[in-house]
C-alpha atoms as a printed R data frame, in Angstrom:
    type eleno elety resid chain resno       x       y       z
1   ATOM     1    CA   UNK     A     1  22.557  -6.775  33.542
2   ATOM     2    CA   UNK     A     2  20.067  -5.679  30.807
3   ATOM     3    CA   UNK     A     3  16.862  -4.024  31.965
4   ATOM     4    CA   UNK     A     4  14.063  -6.557  32.391
5   ATOM     5    CA   UNK     A     5  11.166  -5.668  30.098
6   ATOM     6    CA   UNK     A     6   7.559  -6.858  30.232
7   ATOM     7    CA   UNK     A     7   5.731  -6.790  26.904
8   ATOM     8    CA   UNK     A     8   1.988  -7.213  26.345
9   ATOM     9    CA   UNK     A     9   0.898  -8.592  22.950
10  ATOM    10    CA   UNK     A    10  -2.792  -8.651  22.013
11  ATOM    11    CA   UNK     A    11  -4.688 -11.006  19.715
12  ATOM    12    CA   UNK     A    12  -2.056 -13.722  20.040
13  ATOM    13    CA   UNK     A    13  -4.126 -16.245  18.101
14  ATOM    14    CA   UNK     A    14  -3.375 -14.373  14.861
15  ATOM    15    CA   UNK     A    15  -0.305 -14.189  12.587
16  ATOM    16    CA   UNK     A    16   0.502 -10.554  13.359
17  ATOM    17    CA   UNK     A    17   0.918 -11.145  17.096
18  ATOM    18    CA   UNK     A    18   2.822 -14.355  16.500
19  ATOM    19    CA   UNK     A    19   5.271 -12.520  14.238
20  ATOM    20    CA   UNK     A    20   5.849  -9.941  16.975
21  ATOM    21    CA   UNK     A    21   6.395 -12.664  19.582
22  ATOM    22    CA   UNK     A    22   8.835 -14.467  17.283
23  ATOM    23    CA   UNK     A    23  10.884 -11.279  17.169
24  ATOM    24    CA   UNK     A    24  11.069 -11.069  20.962
25  ATOM    25    CA   UNK     A    25  11.267 -14.757  21.874
26  ATOM    26    CA   UNK     A    26  15.070 -15.005  21.981
27  ATOM    27    CA   UNK     A    27  15.565 -11.940  24.190
28  ATOM    28    CA   UNK     A    28  16.409 -13.191  27.693
29  ATOM    29    CA   UNK     A    29  15.418  -9.904  29.324
30  ATOM    30    CA   UNK     A    30  11.924  -9.779  27.785
31  ATOM    31    CA   UNK     A    31   8.849 -11.435  29.277
32  ATOM    32    CA   UNK     A    32   5.983 -11.804  26.800
33  ATOM    33    CA   UNK     A    33   2.484 -11.534  28.253
34  ATOM    34    CA   UNK     A    34  -0.080 -12.635  25.681
35  ATOM    35    CA   UNK     A    35  -3.788 -11.825  25.688
36  ATOM    36    CA   UNK     A    36  -6.674 -13.033  23.550
37  ATOM    37    CA   UNK     A    37 -10.441 -13.277  23.854
38  ATOM    38    CA   UNK     A    38 -10.156 -17.045  23.357
39  ATOM    39    CA   UNK     A    39  -8.640 -19.132  26.123
40  ATOM    40    CA   UNK     A    40  -7.561 -21.825  23.666
41  ATOM    41    CA   UNK     A    41  -5.582 -20.275  20.824
42  ATOM    42    CA   UNK     A    42  -2.524 -20.962  18.689
43  ATOM    43    CA   UNK     A    43  -0.402 -18.200  20.215
44  ATOM    44    CA   UNK     A    44  -0.032 -19.513  23.752
45  ATOM    45    CA   UNK     A    45   3.180 -21.492  23.066
46  ATOM    46    CA   UNK     A    46   4.886 -18.222  22.058
47  ATOM    47    CA   UNK     A    47   4.293 -16.271  25.287
48  ATOM    48    CA   UNK     A    48   5.507 -16.690  28.864
49  ATOM    49    CA   UNK     A    49   2.194 -15.721  30.476
50  ATOM    50    CA   UNK     A    50  -1.372 -15.604  29.201
51  ATOM    51    CA   UNK     A    51  -4.558 -13.750  30.161
52  ATOM    52    CA   UNK     A    52  -7.976 -14.187  28.596
53  ATOM    53    CA   UNK     A    53  -9.652 -10.826  27.973
54  ATOM    54    CA   UNK     A    54 -13.095  -9.657  26.802
55  ATOM    55    CA   UNK     A    55 -13.598  -9.045  23.105
56  ATOM    56    CA   UNK     A    56 -13.611  -5.479  21.828
57  ATOM    57    CA   UNK     A    57 -17.354  -5.605  21.312
58  ATOM    58    CA   UNK     A    58 -17.453  -4.851  25.069
59  ATOM    59    CA   UNK     A    59 -14.959  -1.996  24.910
60  ATOM    60    CA   UNK     A    60 -15.346  -0.884  28.519
61  ATOM    61    CA   UNK     A    61 -14.576  -4.346  29.888
62  ATOM    62    CA   UNK     A    62 -11.730  -4.728  27.382
63  ATOM    63    CA   UNK     A    63 -10.066  -1.514  28.565
64  ATOM    64    CA   UNK     A    64 -10.549  -2.351  32.235
65  ATOM    65    CA   UNK     A    65  -8.892  -5.739  31.779
66  ATOM    66    CA   UNK     A    66  -5.968  -4.237  29.857
67  ATOM    67    CA   UNK     A    67  -5.469  -1.646  32.633
68  ATOM    68    CA   UNK     A    68  -5.529  -4.429  35.223
69  ATOM    69    CA   UNK     A    69  -2.940  -6.507  33.326
70  ATOM    70    CA   UNK     A    70  -0.681  -3.500  32.700
71  ATOM    71    CA   UNK     A    71  -0.613  -2.860  36.442
72  ATOM    72    CA   UNK     A    72  -0.354  -6.446  37.697
73  ATOM    73    CA   UNK     A    73   2.282  -7.543  35.171
74  ATOM    74    CA   UNK     A    74   4.202  -4.237  35.293
75  ATOM    75    CA   UNK     A    75   3.957  -3.883  31.518
76  ATOM    76    CA   UNK     A    76   6.454  -1.620  29.727
77  ATOM    77    CA   UNK     A    77   5.332  -1.979  26.099
78  ATOM    78    CA   UNK     A    78   2.042  -2.961  24.413
79  ATOM    79    CA   UNK     A    79   1.890  -4.364  20.880
80  ATOM    80    CA   UNK     A    80  -1.736  -4.203  19.637
81  ATOM    81    CA   UNK     A    81  -2.071  -6.648  16.745
82  ATOM    82    CA   UNK     A    82  -5.690  -6.273  15.626
83  ATOM    83    CA   UNK     A    83  -6.748  -3.741  13.004
84  ATOM    84    CA   UNK     A    84  -9.719  -2.576  15.080
85  ATOM    85    CA   UNK     A    85  -7.452  -1.862  18.075
86  ATOM    86    CA   UNK     A    86  -5.460   0.866  16.300
87  ATOM    87    CA   UNK     A    87  -8.092   3.583  16.623
88  ATOM    88    CA   UNK     A    88  -8.877   2.553  20.207
89  ATOM    89    CA   UNK     A    89  -5.250   2.771  21.345
90  ATOM    90    CA   UNK     A    90  -4.788   6.161  19.694
91  ATOM    91    CA   UNK     A    91  -6.594   7.684  22.667
92  ATOM    92    CA   UNK     A    92  -6.398   4.811  25.172
93  ATOM    93    CA   UNK     A    93  -2.592   4.890  25.280
94  ATOM    94    CA   UNK     A    94  -2.765   8.385  26.785
95  ATOM    95    CA   UNK     A    95  -4.245   6.745  29.882
96  ATOM    96    CA   UNK     A    96  -1.508   4.113  30.123
97  ATOM    97    CA   UNK     A    97   1.992   4.940  31.344
98  ATOM    98    CA   UNK     A    98   3.605   2.571  28.837
99  ATOM    99    CA   UNK     A    99   4.955   2.575  25.291
100 ATOM   100    CA   UNK     A   100   2.255   1.492  22.821
101 ATOM   101    CA   UNK     A   101   3.327   0.236  19.390
102 ATOM   102    CA   UNK     A   102   0.929   2.351  17.352
103 ATOM   103    CA   UNK     A   103   2.189   5.266  15.250
104 ATOM   104    CA   UNK     A   104   2.338   8.826  16.515
105 ATOM   105    CA   UNK     A   105   0.695  10.901  13.804
106 ATOM   106    CA   UNK     A   106  -1.188  14.117  13.164
107 ATOM   107    CA   UNK     A   107  -3.332  12.212  10.666
108 ATOM   108    CA   UNK     A   108  -4.664   9.201  12.570
109 ATOM   109    CA   UNK     A   109  -8.006   9.130  10.743
110 ATOM   110    CA   UNK     A   110  -6.199   9.081   7.382
111 ATOM   111    CA   UNK     A   111  -4.110   6.094   8.457
112 ATOM   112    CA   UNK     A   112  -7.317   4.073   8.740
113 ATOM   113    CA   UNK     A   113  -8.989   5.460   5.614
114 ATOM   114    CA   UNK     A   114  -7.341   5.031   2.213
115 ATOM   115    CA   UNK     A   115  -9.401   7.771   0.568
116 ATOM   116    CA   UNK     A   116  -8.416  10.300   3.249
117 ATOM   117    CA   UNK     A   117  -4.795   9.205   3.008
118 ATOM   118    CA   UNK     A   118  -4.798   9.618  -0.768
119 ATOM   119    CA   UNK     A   119  -6.240  13.132  -0.494
120 ATOM   120    CA   UNK     A   120  -3.657  14.040   2.119
121 ATOM   121    CA   UNK     A   121  -0.762  12.740   0.011
122 ATOM   122    CA   UNK     A   122  -2.098  14.600  -3.020
123 ATOM   123    CA   UNK     A   123  -2.027  17.819  -0.977
124 ATOM   124    CA   UNK     A   124   1.613  17.051  -0.145
125 ATOM   125    CA   UNK     A   125   2.519  16.787  -3.862
126 ATOM   126    CA   UNK     A   126   2.892  13.007  -3.657
127 ATOM   127    CA   UNK     A   127   0.143  12.260  -6.186
128 ATOM   128    CA   UNK     A   128   2.590  10.278  -8.353
129 ATOM   129    CA   UNK     A   129   2.276   7.469  -5.795
130 ATOM   130    CA   UNK     A   130  -1.540   7.442  -5.962
131 ATOM   131    CA   UNK     A   131  -3.530   5.207  -8.360
132 ATOM   132    CA   UNK     A   132  -6.647   6.513 -10.090
133 ATOM   133    CA   UNK     A   133  -9.465   6.111  -7.560
134 ATOM   134    CA   UNK     A   134 -12.998   7.272  -6.795
135 ATOM   135    CA   UNK     A   135 -15.119   7.030  -3.648
136 ATOM   136    CA   UNK     A   136 -18.818   6.259  -3.995
137 ATOM   137    CA   UNK     A   137 -21.673   6.421  -1.500
138 ATOM   138    CA   UNK     A   138 -24.363   4.349  -3.240
139 ATOM   139    CA   UNK     A   139 -25.038   2.224  -6.312
140 ATOM   140    CA   UNK     A   140 -26.080   5.222  -8.403
141 ATOM   141    CA   UNK     A   141 -22.757   6.967  -7.805
142 ATOM   142    CA   UNK     A   142 -20.935   3.713  -8.526
143 ATOM   143    CA   UNK     A   143 -22.633   3.348 -11.908
144 ATOM   144    CA   UNK     A   144 -21.738   6.927 -12.861
145 ATOM   145    CA   UNK     A   145 -18.095   6.435 -11.854
146 ATOM   146    CA   UNK     A   146 -17.795   3.162 -13.746
147 ATOM   147    CA   UNK     A   147 -19.403   4.573 -16.911
148 ATOM   148    CA   UNK     A   148 -17.333   7.754 -16.866
149 ATOM   149    CA   UNK     A   149 -13.906   6.528 -15.774
150 ATOM   150    CA   UNK     A   150 -13.610   2.748 -16.177
151 ATOM   151    CA   UNK     A   151 -15.886   1.828 -19.097
152 ATOM   152    CA   UNK     A   152 -12.961   0.575 -21.202
153 ATOM   153    CA   UNK     A   153 -11.187  -1.292 -18.402
154 ATOM   154    CA   UNK     A   154 -11.532  -5.070 -18.339
155 ATOM   155    CA   UNK     A   155 -10.979  -5.116 -14.565
156 ATOM   156    CA   UNK     A   156 -11.559  -2.543 -11.832
157 ATOM   157    CA   UNK     A   157 -10.673  -2.938  -8.155
158 ATOM   158    CA   UNK     A   158 -13.354  -2.369  -5.508
159 ATOM   159    CA   UNK     A   159 -12.499  -2.218  -1.813
160 ATOM   160    CA   UNK     A   160 -13.503  -0.680   1.489
161 ATOM   161    CA   UNK     A   161 -11.841   2.624   2.308
162 ATOM   162    CA   UNK     A   162 -11.137   1.327   5.820
163 ATOM   163    CA   UNK     A   163 -10.719  -2.358   5.013
164 ATOM   164    CA   UNK     A   164  -7.592  -4.396   5.700
165 ATOM   165    CA   UNK     A   165  -6.178  -7.547   4.194
166 ATOM   166    CA   UNK     A   166  -8.605  -9.009   1.669
167 ATOM   167    CA   UNK     A   167 -11.750  -7.709   3.396
168 ATOM   168    CA   UNK     A   168 -14.146  -6.088   0.944
169 ATOM   169    CA   UNK     A   169 -11.838  -6.673  -2.021
170 ATOM   170    CA   UNK     A   170 -13.392  -7.486  -5.405
171 ATOM   171    CA   UNK     A   171 -12.267  -7.422  -9.026
172 ATOM   172    CA   UNK     A   172 -15.126  -6.052 -11.101
173 ATOM   173    CA   UNK     A   173 -15.458  -7.254 -14.673
174 ATOM   174    CA   UNK     A   174 -18.033  -8.102 -17.335
175 ATOM   175    CA   UNK     A   175 -20.271 -11.121 -16.838
176 ATOM   176    CA   UNK     A   176 -18.592 -13.240 -19.512
177 ATOM   177    CA   UNK     A   177 -15.168 -12.831 -17.897
178 ATOM   178    CA   UNK     A   178 -16.651 -13.419 -14.443
179 ATOM   179    CA   UNK     A   179 -18.110 -16.760 -15.567
180 ATOM   180    CA   UNK     A   180 -14.808 -17.703 -17.179
181 ATOM   181    CA   UNK     A   181 -12.939 -16.984 -13.943
182 ATOM   182    CA   UNK     A   182 -15.562 -18.856 -11.948
183 ATOM   183    CA   UNK     A   183 -15.048 -22.006 -14.013
184 ATOM   184    CA   UNK     A   184 -11.298 -21.712 -13.369
185 ATOM   185    CA   UNK     A   185 -11.848 -21.523  -9.612
186 ATOM   186    CA   UNK     A   186 -10.646 -17.921  -9.426
187 ATOM   187    CA   UNK     A   187 -12.206 -16.067  -6.503
188 ATOM   188    CA   UNK     A   188 -12.632 -12.321  -5.883
189 ATOM   189    CA   UNK     A   189 -13.999 -11.721  -9.412
190 ATOM   190    CA   UNK     A   190 -17.498 -10.206  -9.468
191 ATOM   191    CA   UNK     A   191 -19.713  -9.282 -12.398
192 ATOM   192    CA   UNK     A   192 -20.072  -5.497 -12.456
193 ATOM   193    CA   UNK     A   193 -23.856  -5.579 -12.832
194 ATOM   194    CA   UNK     A   194 -24.197  -7.920  -9.841
195 ATOM   195    CA   UNK     A   195 -21.954  -5.650  -7.768
196 ATOM   196    CA   UNK     A   196 -24.028  -2.619  -8.719
197 ATOM   197    CA   UNK     A   197 -27.224  -4.436  -7.757
198 ATOM   198    CA   UNK     A   198 -26.220  -5.083  -4.145
199 ATOM   199    CA   UNK     A   199 -26.761  -2.319  -1.534
200 ATOM   200    CA   UNK     A   200 -23.933   0.186  -1.042
201 ATOM   201    CA   UNK     A   201 -24.098   2.628   1.843
202 ATOM   202    CA   UNK     A   202 -20.741   4.420   1.715
203 ATOM   203    CA   UNK     A   203 -17.258   3.542   2.884
204 ATOM   204    CA   UNK     A   204 -16.276   2.024  -0.470
205 ATOM   205    CA   UNK     A   205 -14.044   2.970  -3.373
206 ATOM   206    CA   UNK     A   206 -13.010   1.786  -6.815
207 ATOM   207    CA   UNK     A   207  -9.545   2.158  -8.294
208 ATOM   208    CA   UNK     A   208  -7.705   1.257 -11.444
209 ATOM   209    CA   UNK     A   209  -6.582  -2.341 -11.784
210 ATOM   210    CA   UNK     A   210  -2.779  -2.577 -11.771
211 ATOM   211    CA   UNK     A   211  -1.504  -5.946 -13.029
212 ATOM   212    CA   UNK     A   212   2.127  -5.465 -11.919
213 ATOM   213    CA   UNK     A   213   4.181  -7.073  -9.151
214 ATOM   214    CA   UNK     A   214   3.006  -6.489  -5.568
215 ATOM   215    CA   UNK     A   215   5.421  -5.231  -2.912
216 ATOM   216    CA   UNK     A   216   5.256  -4.402   0.791
217 ATOM   217    CA   UNK     A   217   7.570  -1.979   2.558
218 ATOM   218    CA   UNK     A   218   8.073  -2.236   6.320
219 ATOM   219    CA   UNK     A   219   9.151   1.142   7.695
220 ATOM   220    CA   UNK     A   220  10.214   2.384  11.112
221 ATOM   221    CA   UNK     A   221  10.179   6.156  11.572
222 ATOM   222    CA   UNK     A   222  11.572   7.951  14.609
223 ATOM   223    CA   UNK     A   223  10.950  11.646  15.212
224 ATOM   224    CA   UNK     A   224  10.119  12.297  11.581
225 ATOM   225    CA   UNK     A   225  13.051  10.436  10.004
226 ATOM   226    CA   UNK     A   226  13.120   6.939   8.542
227 ATOM   227    CA   UNK     A   227  15.362   4.578  10.508
228 ATOM   228    CA   UNK     A   228  14.975   1.774   7.992
229 ATOM   229    CA   UNK     A   229  12.683   0.786   5.128
230 ATOM   230    CA   UNK     A   230  12.610  -2.851   4.029
231 ATOM   231    CA   UNK     A   231  10.929  -3.687   0.691
232 ATOM   232    CA   UNK     A   232   9.525  -7.179   0.220
233 ATOM   233    CA   UNK     A   233   8.277  -9.021  -2.853
234 ATOM   234    CA   UNK     A   234   4.839 -10.561  -2.319
235 ATOM   235    CA   UNK     A   235   5.177 -13.645  -4.510
236 ATOM   236    CA   UNK     A   236   2.496 -15.868  -2.988
237 ATOM   237    CA   UNK     A   237  -0.497 -14.410  -1.125
238 ATOM   238    CA   UNK     A   238  -3.573 -16.182   0.262
239 ATOM   239    CA   UNK     A   239  -6.421 -14.282   1.970
240 ATOM   240    CA   UNK     A   240  -4.117 -11.308   2.467
241 ATOM   241    CA   UNK     A   241  -1.365 -13.369   4.152
242 ATOM   242    CA   UNK     A   242   2.011 -13.652   2.411
243 ATOM   243    CA   UNK     A   243   3.075 -17.288   2.030
244 ATOM   244    CA   UNK     A   244   6.113 -16.726  -0.196
245 ATOM   245    CA   UNK     A   245   8.185 -13.574  -0.473
246 ATOM   246    CA   UNK     A   246  11.654 -12.071  -0.538
247 ATOM   247    CA   UNK     A   247  13.368  -9.056   1.006
248 ATOM   248    CA   UNK     A   248  14.874  -7.004  -1.819
249 ATOM   249    CA   UNK     A   249  17.091  -3.955  -2.240
250 ATOM   250    CA   UNK     A   250  15.151  -1.502  -4.398
251 ATOM   251    CA   UNK     A   251  16.116   2.161  -4.106
252 ATOM   252    CA   UNK     A   252  12.876   3.426  -5.669
253 ATOM   253    CA   UNK     A   253  10.750   1.424  -3.217
254 ATOM   254    CA   UNK     A   254  12.911   2.448  -0.263
255 ATOM   255    CA   UNK     A   255  12.450   6.081  -1.269
256 ATOM   256    CA   UNK     A   256   8.703   5.654  -1.839
257 ATOM   257    CA   UNK     A   257   8.222   3.912   1.498
258 ATOM   258    CA   UNK     A   258  10.308   6.479   3.355
259 ATOM   259    CA   UNK     A   259   8.711   9.558   1.775
260 ATOM   260    CA   UNK     A   260   5.136   8.344   2.261
261 ATOM   261    CA   UNK     A   261   5.792   7.143   5.819
262 ATOM   262    CA   UNK     A   262   7.418  10.410   6.868
263 ATOM   263    CA   UNK     A   263   4.444  12.281   5.400
264 ATOM   264    CA   UNK     A   264   1.956  10.232   7.405
265 ATOM   265    CA   UNK     A   265   3.578   9.488  10.776
266 ATOM   266    CA   UNK     A   266   6.039  11.053  13.199
267 ATOM   267    CA   UNK     A   267   7.218   7.963  15.082
268 ATOM   268    CA   UNK     A   268   6.409   4.271  14.825
269 ATOM   269    CA   UNK     A   269   6.120   1.250  12.574
270 ATOM   270    CA   UNK     A   270   4.024   1.324   9.415
271 ATOM   271    CA   UNK     A   271   3.551  -1.093   6.533
272 ATOM   272    CA   UNK     A   272   2.822   0.151   3.023
273 ATOM   273    CA   UNK     A   273   1.804  -1.861  -0.019
274 ATOM   274    CA   UNK     A   274   2.687  -0.869  -3.567
275 ATOM   275    CA   UNK     A   275   2.139  -2.254  -7.058
276 ATOM   276    CA   UNK     A   276   4.604  -1.617  -9.858
277 ATOM   277    CA   UNK     A   277   2.963   0.189 -12.774
278 ATOM   278    CA   UNK     A   278   4.683   1.468 -15.909
279 ATOM   279    CA   UNK     A   279   8.008   2.008 -14.176
280 ATOM   280    CA   UNK     A   280   6.614   3.614 -11.023
281 ATOM   281    CA   UNK     A   281   5.048   2.419  -7.771
282 ATOM   282    CA   UNK     A   282   1.444   3.041  -6.742
283 ATOM   283    CA   UNK     A   283   0.344   2.931  -3.104
284 ATOM   284    CA   UNK     A   284  -2.499   0.438  -2.669
285 ATOM   285    CA   UNK     A   285  -2.735  -0.109   1.101
286 ATOM   286    CA   UNK     A   286  -1.639   1.381   4.416
287 ATOM   287    CA   UNK     A   287  -1.299  -0.691   7.598
288 ATOM   288    CA   UNK     A   288  -0.587   1.548  10.624
289 ATOM   289    CA   UNK     A   289   0.419  -1.417  12.778
290 ATOM   290    CA   UNK     A   290   2.602  -4.484  12.771
291 ATOM   291    CA   UNK     A   291   1.365  -6.801  10.035
292 ATOM   292    CA   UNK     A   292   1.357 -10.570   9.617
293 ATOM   293    CA   UNK     A   293   4.213 -10.641   7.118
294 ATOM   294    CA   UNK     A   294   6.685  -8.301   8.876
295 ATOM   295    CA   UNK     A   295   8.258 -11.492  10.216
296 ATOM   296    CA   UNK     A   296   9.901 -11.682   6.769
297 ATOM   297    CA   UNK     A   297  12.015  -8.678   7.755
298 ATOM   298    CA   UNK     A   298  12.977 -10.526  10.942
299 ATOM   299    CA   UNK     A   299  14.425 -13.299   8.800
300 ATOM   300    CA   UNK     A   300  16.449 -10.645   6.987
301 ATOM   301    CA   UNK     A   301  18.002  -9.386  10.212
302 ATOM   302    CA   UNK     A   302  15.632  -6.471  10.885
303 ATOM   303    CA   UNK     A   303  13.795  -7.089  14.152
304 ATOM   304    CA   UNK     A   304  11.138  -4.365  14.045
305 ATOM   305    CA   UNK     A   305   9.495  -5.192  17.426
306 ATOM   306    CA   UNK     A   306  12.873  -5.050  19.167
307 ATOM   307    CA   UNK     A   307  13.847  -1.940  17.190
308 ATOM   308    CA   UNK     A   308  10.755  -0.153  18.491
309 ATOM   309    CA   UNK     A   309  11.626  -1.130  22.064
310 ATOM   310    CA   UNK     A   310  15.216   0.071  21.619
311 ATOM   311    CA   UNK     A   311  14.167   3.476  20.293
312 ATOM   312    CA   UNK     A   312  10.975   4.239  22.192
313 ATOM   313    CA   UNK     A   313  11.583   2.567  25.570
314 ATOM   314    CA   UNK     A   314  15.343   2.285  26.029
315 ATOM   315    CA   UNK     A   315  16.268   5.380  23.993
316 ATOM   316    CA   UNK     A   316  18.961   3.436  22.138
317 ATOM   317    CA   UNK     A   317  19.603   3.882  18.412
318 ATOM   318    CA   UNK     A   318  21.119   0.670  17.033
319 ATOM   319    CA   UNK     A   319  22.295   0.423  13.438
320 ATOM   320    CA   UNK     A   320  20.139  -1.602  11.042
321 ATOM   321    CA   UNK     A   321  21.613  -3.723   8.246
322 ATOM   322    CA   UNK     A   322  19.055  -5.760   6.246
323 ATOM   323    CA   UNK     A   323  20.233  -8.983   4.626
324 ATOM   324    CA   UNK     A   324  18.960  -8.332   1.118
325 ATOM   325    CA   UNK     A   325  17.806 -11.340  -0.867
326 ATOM   326    CA   UNK     A   326  16.385 -13.250   2.127
327 ATOM   327    CA   UNK     A   327  13.393 -15.344   1.048
328 ATOM   328    CA   UNK     A   328  10.580 -16.574   3.305
329 ATOM   329    CA   UNK     A   329   8.358 -19.606   2.750
330 ATOM   330    CA   UNK     A   330   5.462 -20.241   5.140
331 ATOM   331    CA   UNK     A   331   4.188 -23.685   6.036
332 ATOM   332    CA   UNK     A   332   1.423 -25.022   8.237
333 ATOM   333    CA   UNK     A   333   2.304 -26.436  11.638
334 ATOM   334    CA   UNK     A   334   0.346 -27.563  14.675
335 ATOM   335    CA   UNK     A   335   0.589 -28.325  18.369
336 ATOM   336    CA   UNK     A   336  -1.572 -30.430  20.653
337 ATOM   337    CA   UNK     A   337  -3.242 -29.914  24.008
338 ATOM   338    CA   UNK     A   338  -4.995 -32.381  26.295
339 ATOM   339    CA   UNK     A   339  -8.526 -31.377  27.303
């Protein structure tokens, strides 16, 4: 009989947690314990048991409740799904005698800071994967950077160094183009002068605008070696969530994802985002956790949540064979409860 495994998944009202639970739902020997700060949430149908927990704004109470659930439910593995949980579990997991699905790395701070990660990769002679970028601390520095390095560019990307998804993302342009985009209903475009006029207090960066195709690469690394890297086309994206995409075989992307992942982490799952530019691939985002669209890899026969359990809990090393060419289309669905 297979070992019975109890898995705790956090933030089950969101797409990341629901993708993880989808990957584990058909495993008869796995019990999914879901937690969320909201009692009523869209993830409850996907778990076997549910506990409401405090929000992370009250970190002490949050940790105490997680400890209590780990003990009472005899949890074996925790899958944190929220971006803000990654840094917390980096130290918190040392207190818990369970596997936690956050990467083991010597560079944890860089995983949550794109500017630090870029500097680190440059030091490792991987600068060919890095787009042109500059960090600024205030509006004066921003104006200098824009005048010196991007004055001839029609668009420039602005984002938070520690942001995730579409948070803090803006396409800077001249006012005429901004108004044109506004009339077309295009969001995220901001007039450069307006952007310079708002307060900036650090934690932001600008980088070159790359108009090429977007890709994600889901990677699982174990003891410094890539187990599998699965590139995905990001065809349709809304608010950072992939609605339409396809798993593809691309040797250059597999190599890029593997090399960068092995440079950054020792063991664990990581998601990297690239944009094709003049025949090469530039790294635009790093997600050191399971992401909302990794469920696309599940459809292609690569069950990353289960793979992590096999390697890190059960010490098994199953072969992985992606079904290249698998396409995913997302649609809205609903369920009903009686109150």
